[in-house]
XYZ file of C-alpha atoms in Angstrom:
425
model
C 219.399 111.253 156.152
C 217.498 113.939 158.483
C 219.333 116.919 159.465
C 217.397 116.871 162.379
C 216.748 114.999 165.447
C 214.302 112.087 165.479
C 212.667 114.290 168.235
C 212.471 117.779 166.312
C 211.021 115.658 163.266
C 208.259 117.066 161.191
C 205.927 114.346 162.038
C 206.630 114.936 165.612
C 203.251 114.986 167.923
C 200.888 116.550 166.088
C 202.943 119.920 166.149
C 202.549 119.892 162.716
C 203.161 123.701 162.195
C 206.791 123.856 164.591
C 210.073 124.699 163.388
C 210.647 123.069 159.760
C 206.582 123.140 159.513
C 206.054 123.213 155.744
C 202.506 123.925 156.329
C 201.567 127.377 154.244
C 200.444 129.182 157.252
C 203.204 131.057 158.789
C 203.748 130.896 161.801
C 202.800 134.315 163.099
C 199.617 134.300 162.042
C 198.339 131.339 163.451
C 195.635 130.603 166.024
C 197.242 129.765 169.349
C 195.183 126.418 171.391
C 193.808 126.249 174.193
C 196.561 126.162 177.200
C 195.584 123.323 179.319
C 195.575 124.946 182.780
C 196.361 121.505 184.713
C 198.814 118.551 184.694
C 198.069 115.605 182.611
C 198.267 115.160 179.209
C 195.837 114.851 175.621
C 194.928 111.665 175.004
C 197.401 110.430 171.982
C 199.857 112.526 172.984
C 203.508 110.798 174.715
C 204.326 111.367 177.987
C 207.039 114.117 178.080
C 210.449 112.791 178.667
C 212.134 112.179 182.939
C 212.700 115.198 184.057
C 210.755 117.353 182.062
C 208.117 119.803 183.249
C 204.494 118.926 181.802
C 204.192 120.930 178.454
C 201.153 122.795 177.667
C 198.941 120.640 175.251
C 197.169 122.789 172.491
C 194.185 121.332 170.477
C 193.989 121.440 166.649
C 190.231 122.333 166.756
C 189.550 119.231 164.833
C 187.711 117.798 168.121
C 186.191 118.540 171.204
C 188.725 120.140 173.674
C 188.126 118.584 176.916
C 190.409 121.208 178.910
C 188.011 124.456 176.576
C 186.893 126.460 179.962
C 186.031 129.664 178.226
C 188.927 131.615 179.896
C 191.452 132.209 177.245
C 190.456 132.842 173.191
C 194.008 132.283 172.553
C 193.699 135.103 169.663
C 197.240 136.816 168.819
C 196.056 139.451 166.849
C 193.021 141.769 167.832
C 191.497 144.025 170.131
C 189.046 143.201 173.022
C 185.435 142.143 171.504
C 186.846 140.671 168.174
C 188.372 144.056 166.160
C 191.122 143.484 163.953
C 193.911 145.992 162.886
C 191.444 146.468 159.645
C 188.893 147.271 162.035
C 190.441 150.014 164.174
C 188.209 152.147 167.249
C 187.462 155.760 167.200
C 189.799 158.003 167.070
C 192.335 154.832 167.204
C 191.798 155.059 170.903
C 191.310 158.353 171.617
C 187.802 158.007 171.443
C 185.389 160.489 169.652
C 186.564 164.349 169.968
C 184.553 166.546 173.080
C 182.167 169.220 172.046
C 183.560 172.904 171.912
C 183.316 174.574 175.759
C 181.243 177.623 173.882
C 180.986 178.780 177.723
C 184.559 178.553 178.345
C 185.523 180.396 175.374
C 183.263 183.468 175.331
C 184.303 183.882 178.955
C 188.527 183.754 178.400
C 187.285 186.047 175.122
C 185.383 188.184 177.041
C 188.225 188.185 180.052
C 190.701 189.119 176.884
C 189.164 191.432 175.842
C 188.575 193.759 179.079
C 192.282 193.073 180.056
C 193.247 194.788 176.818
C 190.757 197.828 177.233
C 191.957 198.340 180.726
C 195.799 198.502 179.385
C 194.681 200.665 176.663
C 193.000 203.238 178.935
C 195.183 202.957 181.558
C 198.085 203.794 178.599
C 196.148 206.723 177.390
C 195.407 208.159 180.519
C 198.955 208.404 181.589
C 200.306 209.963 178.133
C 197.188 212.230 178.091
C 198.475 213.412 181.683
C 201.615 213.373 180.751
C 200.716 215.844 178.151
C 198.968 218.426 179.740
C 200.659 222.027 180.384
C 199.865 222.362 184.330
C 201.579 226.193 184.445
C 199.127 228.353 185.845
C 199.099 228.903 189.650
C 195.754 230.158 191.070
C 196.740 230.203 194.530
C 198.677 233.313 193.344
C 195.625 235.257 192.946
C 195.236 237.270 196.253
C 191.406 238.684 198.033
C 189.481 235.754 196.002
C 185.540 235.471 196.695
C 183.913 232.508 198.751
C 182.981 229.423 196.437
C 179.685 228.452 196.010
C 177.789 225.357 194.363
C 178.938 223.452 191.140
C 182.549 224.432 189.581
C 183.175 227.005 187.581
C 185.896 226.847 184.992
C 187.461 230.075 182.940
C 187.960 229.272 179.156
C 190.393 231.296 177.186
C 191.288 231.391 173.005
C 194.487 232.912 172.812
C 196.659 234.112 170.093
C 199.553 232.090 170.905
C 201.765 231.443 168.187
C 203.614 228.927 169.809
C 204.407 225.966 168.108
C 204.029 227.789 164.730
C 206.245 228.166 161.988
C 206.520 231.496 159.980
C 204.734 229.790 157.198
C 201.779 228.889 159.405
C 201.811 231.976 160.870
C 201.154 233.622 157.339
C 198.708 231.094 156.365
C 196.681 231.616 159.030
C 197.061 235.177 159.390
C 197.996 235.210 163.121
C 201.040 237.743 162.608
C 204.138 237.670 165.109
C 203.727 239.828 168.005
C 205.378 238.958 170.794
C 203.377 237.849 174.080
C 199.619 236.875 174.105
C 196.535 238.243 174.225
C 192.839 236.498 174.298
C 190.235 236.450 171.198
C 187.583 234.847 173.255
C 186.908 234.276 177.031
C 184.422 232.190 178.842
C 182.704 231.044 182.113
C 181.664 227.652 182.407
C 178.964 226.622 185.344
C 178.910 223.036 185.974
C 176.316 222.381 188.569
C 173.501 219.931 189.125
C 170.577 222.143 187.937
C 172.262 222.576 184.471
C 175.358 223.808 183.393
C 175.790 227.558 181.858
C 178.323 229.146 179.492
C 178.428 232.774 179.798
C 181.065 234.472 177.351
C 182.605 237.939 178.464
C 183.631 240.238 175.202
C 187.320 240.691 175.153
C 185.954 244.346 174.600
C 184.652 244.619 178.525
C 185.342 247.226 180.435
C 186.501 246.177 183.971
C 188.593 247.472 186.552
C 191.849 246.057 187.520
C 192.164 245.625 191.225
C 195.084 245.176 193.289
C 197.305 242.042 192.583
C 200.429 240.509 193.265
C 202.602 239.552 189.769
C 202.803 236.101 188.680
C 206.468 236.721 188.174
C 207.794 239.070 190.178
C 205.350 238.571 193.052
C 205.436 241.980 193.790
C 202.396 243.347 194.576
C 200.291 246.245 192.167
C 197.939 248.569 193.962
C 194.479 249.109 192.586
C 193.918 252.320 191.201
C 190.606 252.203 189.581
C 191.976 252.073 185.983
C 189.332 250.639 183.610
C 190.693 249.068 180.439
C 189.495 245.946 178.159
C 189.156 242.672 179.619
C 191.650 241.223 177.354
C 194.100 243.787 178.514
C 194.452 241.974 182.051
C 195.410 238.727 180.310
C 198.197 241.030 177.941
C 199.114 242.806 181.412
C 200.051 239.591 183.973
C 198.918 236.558 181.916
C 196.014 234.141 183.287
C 196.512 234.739 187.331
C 195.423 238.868 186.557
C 193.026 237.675 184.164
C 191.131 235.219 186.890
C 191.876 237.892 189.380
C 189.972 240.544 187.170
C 187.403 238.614 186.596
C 186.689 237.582 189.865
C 186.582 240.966 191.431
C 184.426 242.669 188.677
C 181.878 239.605 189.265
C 181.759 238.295 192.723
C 182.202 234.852 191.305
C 184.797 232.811 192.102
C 186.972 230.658 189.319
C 187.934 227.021 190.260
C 189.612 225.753 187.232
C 191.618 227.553 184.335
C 191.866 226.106 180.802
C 193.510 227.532 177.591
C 194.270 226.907 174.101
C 196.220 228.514 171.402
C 196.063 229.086 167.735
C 198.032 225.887 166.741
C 195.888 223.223 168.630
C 192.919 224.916 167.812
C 193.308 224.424 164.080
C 194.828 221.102 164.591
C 192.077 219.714 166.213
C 189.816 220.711 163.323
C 191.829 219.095 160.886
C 192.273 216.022 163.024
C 188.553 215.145 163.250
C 188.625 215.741 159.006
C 186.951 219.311 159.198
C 183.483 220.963 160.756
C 180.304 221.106 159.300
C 178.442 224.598 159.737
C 175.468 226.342 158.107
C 176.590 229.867 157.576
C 173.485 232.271 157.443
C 174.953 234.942 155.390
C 177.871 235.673 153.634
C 180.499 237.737 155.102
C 184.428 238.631 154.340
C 186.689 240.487 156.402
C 190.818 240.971 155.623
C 191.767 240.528 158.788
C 191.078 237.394 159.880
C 191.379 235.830 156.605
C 187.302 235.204 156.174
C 185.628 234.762 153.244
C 182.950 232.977 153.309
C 179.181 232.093 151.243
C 175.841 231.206 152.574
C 175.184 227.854 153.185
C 175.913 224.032 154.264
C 179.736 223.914 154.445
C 182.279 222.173 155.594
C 185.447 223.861 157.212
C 188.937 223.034 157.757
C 191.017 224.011 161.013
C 192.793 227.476 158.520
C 189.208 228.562 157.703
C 188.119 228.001 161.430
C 190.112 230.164 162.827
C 189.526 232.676 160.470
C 185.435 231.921 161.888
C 185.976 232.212 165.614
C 188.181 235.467 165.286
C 186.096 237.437 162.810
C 184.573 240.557 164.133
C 184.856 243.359 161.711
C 183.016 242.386 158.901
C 179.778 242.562 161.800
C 177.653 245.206 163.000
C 178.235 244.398 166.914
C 181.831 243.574 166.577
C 182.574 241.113 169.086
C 179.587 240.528 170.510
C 178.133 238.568 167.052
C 181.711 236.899 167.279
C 180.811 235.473 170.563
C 177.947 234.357 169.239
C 179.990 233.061 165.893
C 182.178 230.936 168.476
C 179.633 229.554 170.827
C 177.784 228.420 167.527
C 180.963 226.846 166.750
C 181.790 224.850 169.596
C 178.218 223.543 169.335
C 179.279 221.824 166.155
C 183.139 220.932 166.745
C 182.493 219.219 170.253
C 178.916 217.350 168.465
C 181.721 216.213 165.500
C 184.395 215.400 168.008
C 182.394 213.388 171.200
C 181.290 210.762 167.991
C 181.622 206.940 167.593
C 183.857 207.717 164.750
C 186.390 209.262 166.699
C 186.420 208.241 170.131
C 186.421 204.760 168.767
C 189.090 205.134 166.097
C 192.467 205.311 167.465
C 193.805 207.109 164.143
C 191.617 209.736 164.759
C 191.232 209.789 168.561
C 195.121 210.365 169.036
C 195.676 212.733 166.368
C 192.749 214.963 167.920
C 194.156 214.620 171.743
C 197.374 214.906 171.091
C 196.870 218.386 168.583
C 194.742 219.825 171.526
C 197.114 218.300 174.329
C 199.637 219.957 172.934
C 199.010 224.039 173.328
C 196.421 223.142 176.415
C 197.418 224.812 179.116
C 195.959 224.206 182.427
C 196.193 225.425 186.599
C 197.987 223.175 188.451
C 195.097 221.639 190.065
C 193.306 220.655 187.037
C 193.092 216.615 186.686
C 191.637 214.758 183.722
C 188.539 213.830 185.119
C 187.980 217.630 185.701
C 189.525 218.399 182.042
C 186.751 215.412 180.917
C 183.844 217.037 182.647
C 184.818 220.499 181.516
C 184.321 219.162 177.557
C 181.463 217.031 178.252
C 179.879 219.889 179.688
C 180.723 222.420 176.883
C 179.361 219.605 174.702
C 176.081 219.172 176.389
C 175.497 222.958 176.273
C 176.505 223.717 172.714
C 174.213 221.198 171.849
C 171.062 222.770 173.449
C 171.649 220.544 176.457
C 172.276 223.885 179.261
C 172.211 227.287 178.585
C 174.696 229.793 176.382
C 174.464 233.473 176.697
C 176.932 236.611 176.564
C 177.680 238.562 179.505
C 174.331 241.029 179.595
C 175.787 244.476 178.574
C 173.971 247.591 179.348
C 175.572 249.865 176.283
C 178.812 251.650 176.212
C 180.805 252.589 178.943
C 182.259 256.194 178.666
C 185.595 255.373 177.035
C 183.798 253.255 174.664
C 184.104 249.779 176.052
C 181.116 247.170 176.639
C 179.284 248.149 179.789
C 178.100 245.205 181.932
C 174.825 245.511 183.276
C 175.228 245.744 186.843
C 171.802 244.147 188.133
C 171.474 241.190 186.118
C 175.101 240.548 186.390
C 174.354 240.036 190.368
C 171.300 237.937 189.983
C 173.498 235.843 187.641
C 176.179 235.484 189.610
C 173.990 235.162 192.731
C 172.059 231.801 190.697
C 175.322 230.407 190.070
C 176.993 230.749 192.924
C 173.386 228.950 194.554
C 173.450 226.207 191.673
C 170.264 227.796 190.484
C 168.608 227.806 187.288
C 169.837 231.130 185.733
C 166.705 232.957 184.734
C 169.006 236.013 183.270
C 169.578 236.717 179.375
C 172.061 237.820 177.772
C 172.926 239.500 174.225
C-alpha cells in the first residue's frame, strides 16, 4: 500500500518529474514550461479541485503549446542571449579592462615631480641661509663714495684658522697666529656691459683714512700713514678694510664676502680635486709647494699651498694673483657642472664646506651670494675681464705703487657700467 496520497501519486497529471519523480533528471536542472498567463486549463488535464486557485499548466514539449507567446524561455540556468555558467562574459561582468590614461599619468608624474623639486629647493635654500655668517656691518664704515652702476662686491682669502685642528693646521702649513690677515683681495664689477675682477696685491701701499672701530666705535683720525693693504684688514677687520679701499679708489663697495683656510680646502676636496696645467715647476717652503710641469690634478692641501705661493716667483705677489685668478677659473668651471649641482652627495658636501667659514655683510642675500659666483665663474672662464690693480713701480717704502691715472679711468668705467678699456699687470 502507497505511502502517499492517491493525489500526490506518481502517475498524478502528467507531473511526472514532482516529488517522488523517479525520473533521472533531477529536479534542479530541469527545463521549467511555459506558464500559462490566463485561466483555463490544458486540454487532458482535471479541473483543479472547489476552492482552489487555477494552477499554472506547464507543457512537456512533446506538442504544440497553445498558450507559447514568446514572452518567457522559462530557462533556470543562464545568462541573457543563451550563455551558460561554462560560457561566462568578459571579465565575468566587468567587461574588458580600459586603456591606460597615458595623458593622465605623465601629467600627475610630471605634477610629482615639480612638487618634489620645489620642496627640495625650498629646503636647501633655507639651510643654505641658515648657514651663512652675516657678521660684517658696512653701515659702520663712515665718509663712503656715491654708488654708481652694476654692484660691486669685495672678495677676501683669509688666513683664518678657524675651524682647524692643530693637525690640520700643520698639514697645511697655516701656523697659529692669533687674529687674521688676507692672502688675496678682490673687486668684483657686476654690471650689464660685462663684469670685471680686478685683484689688489695684499702688498699695496694705501693710506688709512679716518675711521670709526668696528668694536669700540671710537673714532681714529687719519694721519696719512701708508702701510700694506692687508694691514687694514689685520688693523680693524673687514669694515677698515672696505673703508681703505674705498677711499684710496673712489669706488664704492656694496657687498662683502670672505672665506677662510678651512672651507677653502674643503671645497676642493668636496668636488674630488682641481684639474690645472702648471707651466713650470716651482717649490717654495713656505707654503708647502712643490710642484712639476704639467696636466695635474690637485687636492684642497695642495691648493692652498697654490693660491698662497709667492716666494718661489720673481714678482712676488703679483704672479700669485695671477696663480689665484687662474685658479678660480678652473675650481668654479669644476664646481658650476652637471656632476655636482645635480648630485646631492656632492652638491651638499661642497655648500656646506664653503657655507661654513663664509662670512658675509649683513645685507648680503643668496640671490646676491648666487650672482656673485656666477659672475666669478663667467669671468674666470674668459666670459668678462680679469686684471690686477695697474701698479706704477714701487712706492718709496717699498710697497706696490698704484698707478694713479689708470686707476681713475678704471674706476670712472665702473662706476659708469662701462667697458673697462684699462690693463693691468
Amino acid at each position: 500500500m502507497s505511502d502517499w496520497s492517491q493525489g500526490w501519486s506518481g502517475d498524478n497529471g502528467g507531473d511526472r518529474h514532482g516529488r517522488g519523480s523517479a525520473s533521472a533528471q533531477p529536479e534542479g536542472a530541469r527545463v521549467m514550461r511555459q506558464v500559462q498567463r490566463g485561466p483555463g486549463s490544458v486540454p487532458g488535464q482535471s479541473a483543479p479541485p472547489h476552492g482552489v486557485p487555477p494552477q499554472p499548466a506547464y507543457t512537456d514539449g512533446y506538442g504544440e503549446d497553445p498558450y507559447n507567446n514568446g514572452y518567457n524561455t522559462g530557462q533556470v540556468y543562464g545568462t541573457p542571449g543563451g550563455g551558460g555558467p561554462q560560457d561566462p562574459p568578459d571579465g565575468y561582468g566587468r567587461g574588458p579592462r580600459p586603456a591606460p590614461n597615458w595623458r593622465r599619468r605623465i601629467k600627475w608624474t610630471a605634477i610629482t615631480v615639480v612638487t618634489v623639486l620645489v620642496v627640495v629647493s625650498v629646503g636647501t635654500y633655507f639651510w643654505a641661509d641658515s648657514k651663512l655668517k652675516r657678521e660684517v656691518d658696512l653701515s659702520k664704515v663712515i665718509e663712503r663714495p656715491d654708488g654708481g652702476e652694476g654692484t660691486n662686491y669685495l672678495i677676501v682669502g683669509s688666513d683664518s684658522r678657524e675651524g682647524l685642528s692643530d693637525e690640520e693646521k700643520k698639514k697645511l702649513r697655516t701656523g697659529s697666529a692669533e687674529g687674521k690677515r688676507t692672502d688675496s683681495m678682490m673687486i668684483l664689477h657686476v654690471g650689464g656691459n660685462g663684469n670685471t675682477m680686478i685683484s689688489l696685491p695684499r702688498d699695496s701701499n694705501v693710506t688709512i683714512p679716518t675711521f670709526v672701530g668696528s668694536e669700540s666705535g671710537k673714532t681714529f683720525q687719519g694721519t696719512g700713514r701708508q702701510v700694506k693693504l692687508n694691514a687694514a684688514y689685520a688693523e680693524d677687520g673687514p669694515e677698515l678694510l672696505v673703508r681703505t679701499v674705498e677711499s684710496n679708489t673712489g669706488l664704492r663697495i656694496d657687498h662683502y664676502a670672505e672665506i677662510g683656510f678651512a672651507g677653502f680646502a674643503k671645497i676642493v676636496d668636496a668636488v674630488g680635486g682641481v684639474e690645472l696645467d702648471i707651466p713650470k715647476a716651482f717649490k717654495d717652503t713656505k707654503s708647502g709647494a712643490d710642484f712639476q710641469a704639467g696636466k695635474q690634478t690637485l687636492n684642497g692641501e695642495e691648493s692652498l699651498a697654490f693660491v698662497r705661493t709667492r716666494y718661489a716667483f720673481a714678482r712676488s705677489d703679483l704672479d700669485r694673483t695671477k696663480n689665484q685668478q687662474k685658479f678660480l677659473a678652473a675650481l668654479a668651471s669644476q664646481t658650476a657642472t652637471p656632476s655636482t649641482v645635480l648630485n646631492p652627495f656632492k652638491l651638499y658636501p661642497t655648500m656646506g664646506a664653503g657655507l661654513d667659514t663664509l662670512t658675509v655683510d649683513k645685507d648680503m642675500s643668496l640671490w646676491d651670494l648666487g650672482s656673485m659666483f656666477w659672475a666669478m665663474k663667467g669671468i674666470t672662464g674668459g666670459d668678462g675681464k680679469s686684471m690686477n690693480m695697474p701698479i706704477s713701480g714701487n712706492a718709496a717704502n717699498g710697497n706696490l705703487q698704484w698707478d694713479t691715472a689708470k686707476v681713475k679711468t678704471l674706476v670712472d668705467q665702473l662706476k659708469n657700467d662701462e667697458k673697462v678699456t684699462v690693463s693691468g699687470d
